[in-house]
């Protein structure tokens, strides 16, 4: 059962990281590019609406996955070194905080500004205080997601190293250090 949970932890985190990377590197830029290329008067508003919905899924998923990983790490890493355990927990906590702030603070404020602009962000002057606030929040959103992704990647590496099949039975020591390798058992040494 423990092995299944370990694999599930890596799978969930890997899926979230993949979704976040594809979203940020391909989906969002493509949406804005295609809709702007169509010369629509409200291209940014349409693309922003779609991106907001997708980002909401990624933020909530990242938040929920990181909480699940923190809870399971508490039970699964009791025999790990304190440094490894601390690094994993901190990375996951940063991921949870960043995705939570991205979803329930930044995205909520951006949504309120959209309502205040009556869905006409493309027609709002660049020097309008609402537009300036919106653009500033967008920058924060990108930064927060980037930090969450880096924290998730750090946690992924830590979890993967702890689950590596090349690790031996002595508190994660590399195979052959403090443990008898399968090759030595077969050769009689």
XYZ file of N, CA and C in Angstrom:
567
model
N 0.829 -1.198 0.000
C 0.000 0.000 0.000
C 0.874 1.263 0.000
N 1.954 1.231 0.764
C 2.853 2.381 0.834
C 3.457 2.683 -0.531
N 3.822 1.645 -1.270
C 4.420 1.847 -2.599
C 3.421 2.483 -3.559
N 2.160 2.080 -3.451
C 1.128 2.661 -4.314
C 0.980 4.150 -4.024
N 0.979 4.516 -2.756
C 0.862 5.926 -2.376
C 2.075 6.714 -2.867
N 3.270 6.117 -2.769
C 4.474 6.800 -3.252
C 4.402 7.064 -4.754
N 3.939 6.078 -5.503
C 3.800 6.244 -6.957
C 2.714 7.277 -7.258
N 1.616 7.219 -6.535
C 0.526 8.166 -6.723
C 0.994 9.598 -6.456
N 1.797 9.780 -5.433
C 2.328 11.111 -5.102
C 3.135 11.670 -6.272
N 4.035 10.861 -6.808
C 4.856 11.312 -7.938
C 3.997 11.560 -9.170
N 3.048 10.693 -9.418
C 2.178 10.827 -10.576
C 1.375 12.120 -10.507
N 0.738 12.385 -9.373
C -0.066 13.594 -9.227
C 0.777 14.855 -9.396
N 1.927 14.883 -8.752
C 2.783 16.065 -8.852
C 3.308 16.236 -10.274
N 3.682 15.143 -10.909
C 4.158 15.200 -12.290
C 3.076 15.671 -13.250
N 1.855 15.186 -13.053
C 0.736 15.627 -13.898
C 0.469 17.119 -13.718
N 0.487 17.575 -12.468
C 0.255 19.002 -12.223
C 1.361 19.848 -12.850
N 2.605 19.441 -12.644
C 3.719 20.191 -13.235
C 3.599 20.243 -14.757
N 3.289 19.111 -15.368
C 3.129 19.075 -16.814
C 2.014 19.991 -17.287
N 0.881 19.966 -16.596
C -0.247 20.824 -16.963
C 0.122 22.296 -16.814
N 0.795 22.631 -15.718
C 1.173 24.031 -15.482
C 2.169 24.521 -16.526
N 3.119 23.682 -16.881
C 4.127 24.069 -17.880
C 3.491 24.230 -19.258
N 2.669 23.266 -19.669
C 2.011 23.351 -20.974
C 1.087 24.566 -21.019
N 0.374 24.804 -19.947
C -0.518 25.960 -19.890
C 0.265 27.262 -20.086
N 1.318 27.430 -19.292
C 2.077 28.675 -19.334
C 2.896 28.861 -20.596
N 3.437 27.776 -21.126
C 4.340 27.877 -22.273
C 3.620 27.775 -23.613
N 2.459 27.132 -23.649
C 1.807 26.900 -24.942
C 0.367 27.403 -25.000
N -0.464 27.007 -24.065
C -1.895 27.280 -24.168
C -2.201 28.776 -24.081
N -1.756 29.428 -23.016
C -2.070 30.852 -22.850
C -1.515 31.699 -23.998
N -0.227 31.558 -24.357
C 0.276 32.364 -25.481
C -0.449 32.062 -26.794
N -0.804 30.794 -27.026
C -1.494 30.439 -28.263
C -2.884 31.064 -28.319
N -3.602 31.023 -27.207
C -4.938 31.618 -27.173
C -4.887 33.108 -27.495
N -4.003 33.814 -26.814
C -3.901 35.248 -27.074
C -3.454 35.512 -28.506
N -2.509 34.740 -29.005
C -2.011 34.926 -30.363
C -3.068 34.696 -31.416
N -3.809 33.617 -31.279
C -4.842 33.293 -32.269
C -5.954 34.332 -32.254
N -6.432 34.681 -31.070
C -7.542 35.629 -30.998
C -7.121 37.039 -31.414
N -5.908 37.435 -31.067
C -5.422 38.740 -31.531
C -5.227 38.718 -33.045
N -4.764 37.595 -33.567
C -4.563 37.459 -35.012
C -5.851 37.536 -35.800
N -6.961 37.236 -35.152
C -8.266 37.315 -35.812
C -8.792 38.750 -35.839
N -8.025 39.664 -35.261
C -8.389 41.093 -35.224
C -9.753 41.344 -34.594
N -10.059 40.597 -33.557
C -11.310 40.812 -32.831
C -11.153 42.015 -31.909
N -12.208 42.797 -31.776
C -12.157 43.984 -30.927
C -11.948 43.619 -29.460
N -12.434 42.465 -29.058
C -12.321 42.034 -27.660
C -11.462 40.770 -27.519
N -10.416 40.663 -28.316
C -9.567 39.464 -28.317
C -8.962 39.196 -26.948
N -8.442 40.228 -26.292
C -7.825 40.027 -24.976
C -8.841 39.579 -23.944
N -10.036 40.122 -24.009
C -11.081 39.742 -23.067
C -11.490 38.286 -23.261
N -11.674 37.863 -24.503
C -12.032 36.465 -24.783
C -10.929 35.503 -24.333
N -9.695 35.809 -24.736
C -8.576 34.948 -24.346
C -8.407 34.939 -22.831
N -8.540 36.112 -22.217
C -8.408 36.200 -20.762
C -9.452 35.394 -20.024
N -10.669 35.363 -20.553
C -11.742 34.583 -19.928
C -11.413 33.089 -19.975
N -10.947 32.622 -21.121
C -10.585 31.207 -21.257
C -9.390 30.875 -20.370
N -8.367 31.728 -20.408
C -7.162 31.499 -19.598
C -7.511 31.500 -18.115
N -8.390 32.397 -17.698
C -8.790 32.454 -16.282
C -9.442 31.150 -15.831
N -10.302 30.603 -16.673
C -10.960 29.333 -16.322
C -9.956 28.191 -16.221
N -9.036 28.138 -17.168
C -8.025 27.078 -17.137
C -7.061 27.262 -15.969
N -6.664 28.501 -15.720
C -5.750 28.783 -14.609
C -6.396 28.432 -13.271
N -7.696 28.620 -13.181
C -8.415 28.256 -11.966
C -8.295 26.753 -11.697
N -8.408 25.957 -12.738
C -8.273 24.500 -12.600
C -6.853 24.151 -12.153
N -5.866 24.787 -12.756
C -4.472 24.502 -12.410
C -4.158 24.960 -10.994
N -4.622 26.138 -10.607
C -4.367 26.628 -9.254
C -5.037 25.760 -8.196
N -6.314 25.464 -8.391
C -7.013 24.624 -7.407
C -6.401 23.233 -7.352
N -6.085 22.684 -8.529
C -5.448 21.364 -8.557
C -4.110 21.369 -7.844
N -3.308 22.397 -8.085
C -2.012 22.505 -7.414
C -2.165 22.632 -5.914
N -3.144 23.404 -5.492
C -3.398 23.576 -4.060
C -3.810 22.253 -3.416
N -4.758 21.576 -4.032
C -5.261 20.316 -3.471
C -4.190 19.226 -3.500
N -3.453 19.139 -4.588
C -2.390 18.134 -4.685
C -1.302 18.405 -3.661
N -0.908 19.655 -3.509
C 0.151 19.950 -2.540
C -0.304 19.640 -1.115
N -1.562 19.904 -0.789
C -2.053 19.545 0.549
C -2.040 18.029 0.750
N -2.477 17.286 -0.267
C -2.439 15.825 -0.196
C -0.999 15.336 0.005
N -0.067 15.927 -0.724
C 1.331 15.514 -0.630
C 1.933 15.861 0.727
N 1.539 16.980 1.297
C 2.035 17.355 2.633
C 1.551 16.341 3.658
N 0.259 16.007 3.603
C -0.302 15.047 4.573
C 0.368 13.684 4.414
N 0.501 13.208 3.184
C 1.110 11.890 2.991
C 2.605 11.913 3.310
N 3.265 13.034 3.054
C 4.692 13.135 3.386
C 4.904 13.024 4.891
N 3.983 13.561 5.647
C 4.095 13.486 7.105
C 4.211 12.035 7.570
N 3.440 11.152 6.941
C 3.449 9.754 7.340
C 4.524 8.928 6.632
N 4.815 9.258 5.384
C 5.738 8.438 4.596
C 7.212 8.779 4.793
N 7.513 9.956 5.301
C 8.919 10.372 5.391
C 9.452 10.380 6.821
N 8.793 9.696 7.697
C 9.231 9.683 9.103
C 10.638 9.125 9.277
N 11.031 8.186 8.432
C 12.350 7.563 8.560
C 13.396 8.220 7.666
N 13.039 9.303 6.986
C 13.974 10.006 6.109
C 14.799 10.990 6.942
N 15.856 11.495 6.327
C 16.663 12.491 7.020
C 15.803 13.734 7.261
N 16.104 14.442 8.321
C 15.312 15.628 8.648
C 15.453 16.706 7.585
N 16.627 16.834 6.984
C 16.835 17.828 5.944
C 15.964 17.536 4.723
N 15.947 16.271 4.291
C 15.132 15.878 3.142
C 13.660 16.099 3.440
N 13.234 15.696 4.611
C 11.836 15.840 5.006
C 11.443 17.324 5.069
N 12.313 18.128 5.671
C 12.060 19.561 5.776
C 11.985 20.204 4.394
N 12.924 19.858 3.511
C 12.951 20.431 2.164
C 11.686 20.059 1.388
N 11.252 18.813 1.508
C 10.037 18.388 0.815
C 8.820 19.129 1.351
N 8.698 19.192 2.657
C 7.538 19.857 3.272
C 7.516 21.351 2.931
N 8.660 22.005 2.983
C 8.718 23.439 2.668
C 8.371 23.672 1.201
N 8.909 22.856 0.311
C 8.605 23.002 -1.119
C 7.110 22.843 -1.367
N 6.514 21.851 -0.750
C 5.083 21.619 -0.930
C 4.252 22.730 -0.297
N 4.701 23.240 0.843
C 3.989 24.350 1.484
C 4.044 25.604 0.608
N 5.201 25.865 0.016
C 5.319 27.016 -0.893
C 4.386 26.832 -2.087
N 4.341 25.635 -2.620
C 3.452 25.362 -3.745
C 1.993 25.606 -3.344
N 1.601 25.136 -2.166
C 0.221 25.325 -1.692
C -0.087 26.806 -1.499
N 0.824 27.520 -0.882
C 0.603 28.949 -0.629
C 0.511 29.718 -1.947
N 1.429 29.446 -2.849
C 1.435 30.188 -4.118
C 0.197 29.902 -4.960
N -0.215 28.648 -5.059
C -1.414 28.342 -5.849
C -2.668 28.887 -5.154
N -2.682 28.856 -3.830
C -3.814 29.429 -3.091
C -3.905 30.936 -3.275
N -2.786 31.624 -3.152
C -2.765 33.078 -3.359
C -3.134 33.408 -4.803
N -2.609 32.626 -5.739
C -2.932 32.853 -7.140
C -4.418 32.723 -7.411
N -5.040 31.742 -6.782
C -6.467 31.479 -7.028
C -7.378 32.420 -6.255
N -7.182 32.505 -4.935
C -8.169 33.165 -4.093
C -7.842 34.616 -3.755
N -6.687 35.086 -4.130
C -6.357 36.496 -3.907
C -6.198 37.209 -5.250
N -5.207 36.802 -6.023
C -4.899 37.515 -7.268
C -6.007 37.343 -8.302
N -6.411 36.112 -8.586
C -7.454 35.880 -9.597
C -8.775 36.521 -9.181
N -9.073 36.502 -7.893
C -10.314 37.122 -7.422
C -10.290 38.628 -7.656
N -9.154 39.255 -7.391
C -9.039 40.703 -7.626
C -9.090 41.024 -9.117
N -8.448 40.192 -9.925
C -8.497 40.413 -11.376
C -9.923 40.277 -11.894
N -10.654 39.323 -11.375
C -12.045 39.125 -11.770
C -12.893 40.338 -11.383
N -12.677 40.864 -10.192
C -13.414 42.051 -9.746
C -13.100 43.254 -10.636
N -11.851 43.383 -11.042
C -11.479 44.481 -11.940
C -12.135 44.302 -13.314
N -12.222 43.075 -13.778
C -12.902 42.824 -15.063
C -14.353 43.262 -14.997
N -15.005 42.936 -13.876
C -16.400 43.337 -13.695
C -16.491 44.866 -13.667
N -15.568 45.509 -12.968
C -15.566 46.979 -12.887
C -15.350 47.609 -14.260
N -14.634 46.916 -15.134
C -14.410 47.428 -16.492
C -15.499 46.962 -17.450
N -16.497 46.285 -16.926
C -17.648 45.779 -17.680
C -17.229 44.906 -18.861
N -16.195 44.092 -18.645
C -15.767 43.145 -19.664
C -15.165 43.781 -20.899
N -14.775 45.028 -20.809
C -14.254 45.745 -21.974
C -12.786 46.113 -21.778
N -11.984 45.178 -21.296
C -10.586 45.489 -20.990
C -9.824 45.989 -22.214
N -10.193 45.524 -23.395
C -9.504 45.952 -24.618
C -9.766 47.420 -24.940
N -10.884 47.959 -24.465
C -11.220 49.348 -24.753
C -10.798 50.307 -23.638
N -10.250 49.793 -22.561
C -9.815 50.631 -21.435
C -8.422 51.170 -21.742
N -8.240 52.467 -21.533
C -6.945 53.105 -21.793
C -5.857 52.484 -20.916
N -4.654 52.397 -21.454
C -3.532 51.794 -20.724
C -3.175 52.573 -19.457
N -3.511 53.864 -19.407
C -3.188 54.663 -18.217
C -4.355 54.744 -17.232
N -5.446 54.044 -17.507
C -6.582 53.974 -16.587
C -6.148 53.209 -15.332
N -6.469 53.726 -14.142
C -6.036 53.047 -12.899
C -6.482 51.590 -12.806
N -7.663 51.280 -13.342
C -8.140 49.891 -13.310
C -7.279 49.003 -14.201
N -6.911 49.511 -15.342
C -6.067 48.753 -16.274
C -4.668 48.580 -15.699
N -4.145 49.623 -15.079
C -2.818 49.539 -14.446
C -2.839 48.492 -13.338
N -3.892 48.510 -12.519
C -4.020 47.524 -11.432
C -4.132 46.115 -12.003
N -4.920 45.972 -13.076
C -5.100 44.661 -13.702
C -3.766 44.134 -14.235
N -3.036 44.972 -14.952
C -1.744 44.562 -15.510
C -0.745 44.204 -14.410
N -0.789 44.961 -13.317
C 0.092 44.661 -12.184
C -0.256 43.307 -11.572
N -1.547 43.055 -11.388
C -1.986 41.754 -10.858
C -1.613 40.618 -11.796
N -1.683 40.861 -13.088
C -1.278 39.836 -14.052
C 0.190 39.475 -13.846
N 1.032 40.472 -13.648
C 2.453 40.211 -13.380
C 2.655 39.389 -12.118
N 1.906 39.735 -11.075
C 1.986 38.966 -9.833
C 1.521 37.522 -10.057
N 0.473 37.360 -10.851
C -0.054 36.030 -11.132
C 0.997 35.155 -11.811
N 1.682 35.724 -12.794
C 2.735 34.985 -13.499
C 3.862 34.623 -12.537
N 4.254 35.561 -11.690
C 5.334 35.309 -10.728
C 4.949 34.221 -9.730
N 3.740 34.321 -9.197
C 3.267 33.341 -8.211
C 3.215 31.943 -8.823
N 2.732 31.843 -10.060
C 2.675 30.534 -10.717
C 4.089 30.010 -10.962
N 4.998 30.880 -11.346
C 6.390 30.463 -11.552
C 7.019 29.930 -10.281
N 6.790 30.608 -9.169
C 7.323 30.152 -7.879
C 6.700 28.808 -7.505
N 5.395 28.667 -7.721
C 4.721 27.391 -7.424
C 5.304 26.260 -8.259
N 5.591 26.540 -9.532
C 6.150 25.508 -10.405
C 7.568 25.127 -9.985
N 8.380 26.087 -9.607
C 9.743 25.778 -9.143
C 9.669 24.967 -7.852
N 8.798 25.371 -6.933
C 8.640 24.623 -5.679
C 8.152 23.209 -5.955
N 7.211 23.073 -6.891
C 6.721 21.751 -7.265
C 7.810 20.895 -7.889
N 8.654 21.502 -8.700
C 9.762 20.773 -9.322
C 10.770 20.314 -8.269
N 11.076 21.176 -7.319
C 11.988 20.795 -6.232
C 11.392 19.624 -5.453
N 10.113 19.717 -5.121
C 9.457 18.623 -4.398
C 9.467 17.343 -5.226
N 9.237 17.466 -6.531
C 9.238 16.299 -7.413
C 10.599 15.602 -7.378
N 11.656 16.369 -7.475
C 13.014 15.779 -7.448
C 13.269 15.098 -6.105
N 12.880 15.743 -5.032
C 13.089 15.155 -3.694
C 12.295 13.856 -3.553
N 11.032 13.882 -3.962
C 10.189 12.691 -3.850
C 10.724 11.581 -4.749
N 11.104 11.930 -5.975
C 11.610 10.919 -6.915
C 12.900 10.290 -6.408
N 13.787 11.081 -5.834
C 15.038 10.528 -5.300
C 14.769 9.596 -4.128
N 13.758 9.910 -3.343
C 13.410 9.054 -2.219
C 12.720 7.773 -2.642
N 12.142 7.782 -3.852
C 11.421 6.609 -4.364
C 12.234 5.826 -5.370
N 13.474 6.213 -5.578
C 14.301 5.625 -6.626
C 14.569 4.145 -6.380
N 14.445 3.320 -7.427
C 14.730 1.888 -7.265
C 16.213 1.621 -7.031
N 17.082 2.623 -7.228
C 18.513 2.427 -6.987
C 18.876 2.697 -5.538
N 17.885 3.040 -4.714
C 18.154 3.298 -3.306
C 18.103 1.974 -2.541
N 19.003 1.808 -1.636
C 19.062 0.583 -0.854
C 18.162 0.633 0.361
N 18.138 -0.447 1.150
C 17.241 -0.543 2.288
C 17.694 0.260 3.503
N 18.933 0.734 3.537
C 19.415 1.455 4.710
C 19.153 2.951 4.569
N 17.987 3.392 5.011
C 17.563 4.794 5.004
C 17.948 5.534 3.735
N 17.649 4.913 2.617
C 17.849 5.590 1.350
C 19.270 5.610 0.848
N 20.147 4.734 1.379
C 21.530 4.727 0.893
C 21.574 4.167 -0.520
N 22.510 4.632 -1.343
C 22.621 4.069 -2.682
C 22.892 2.571 -2.611
N 22.343 1.820 -3.549
C 22.548 0.371 -3.571
C 24.038 0.074 -3.585
N 24.438 -0.819 -2.763
C 25.839 -1.203 -2.699
C 26.591 -0.523 -1.570
N 26.016 0.531 -0.972
C 26.660 1.201 0.153
C 25.922 0.777 1.413
N 26.522 -0.072 2.177
C 25.913 -0.551 3.398
C 24.890 -1.646 3.175
N 24.712 -2.078 1.963
C 23.762 -3.136 1.659
C 24.414 -4.086 0.664
N 23.968 -5.312 0.682
C 24.502 -6.300 -0.256
C 23.698 -6.191 -1.552
N 24.376 -5.975 -2.655
C 23.680 -5.842 -3.940
C 23.268 -7.224 -4.447
N 22.294 -7.253 -5.347
C 21.833 -8.525 -5.917
C 22.956 -9.241 -6.661
N 23.827 -8.494 -7.317
C 24.952 -9.098 -8.053
C 25.882 -9.819 -7.110
N 26.115 -9.277 -5.913
C 26.998 -9.923 -4.951
C 26.355 -11.177 -4.394
N 25.023 -11.148 -4.230
C 24.335 -12.351 -3.739
C 24.448 -13.489 -4.736
N 24.296 -13.156 -6.038
C 24.343 -14.177 -7.065
C 25.744 -14.750 -7.230
N 26.773 -13.932 -7.097
C 28.129 -14.392 -7.301
C 28.705 -15.042 -6.046
N 27.984 -14.989 -4.949
C 28.462 -15.606 -3.723
C 29.392 -14.726 -2.922
N 29.557 -13.475 -3.235
C 30.445 -12.558 -2.500
C 29.702 -11.762 -1.489
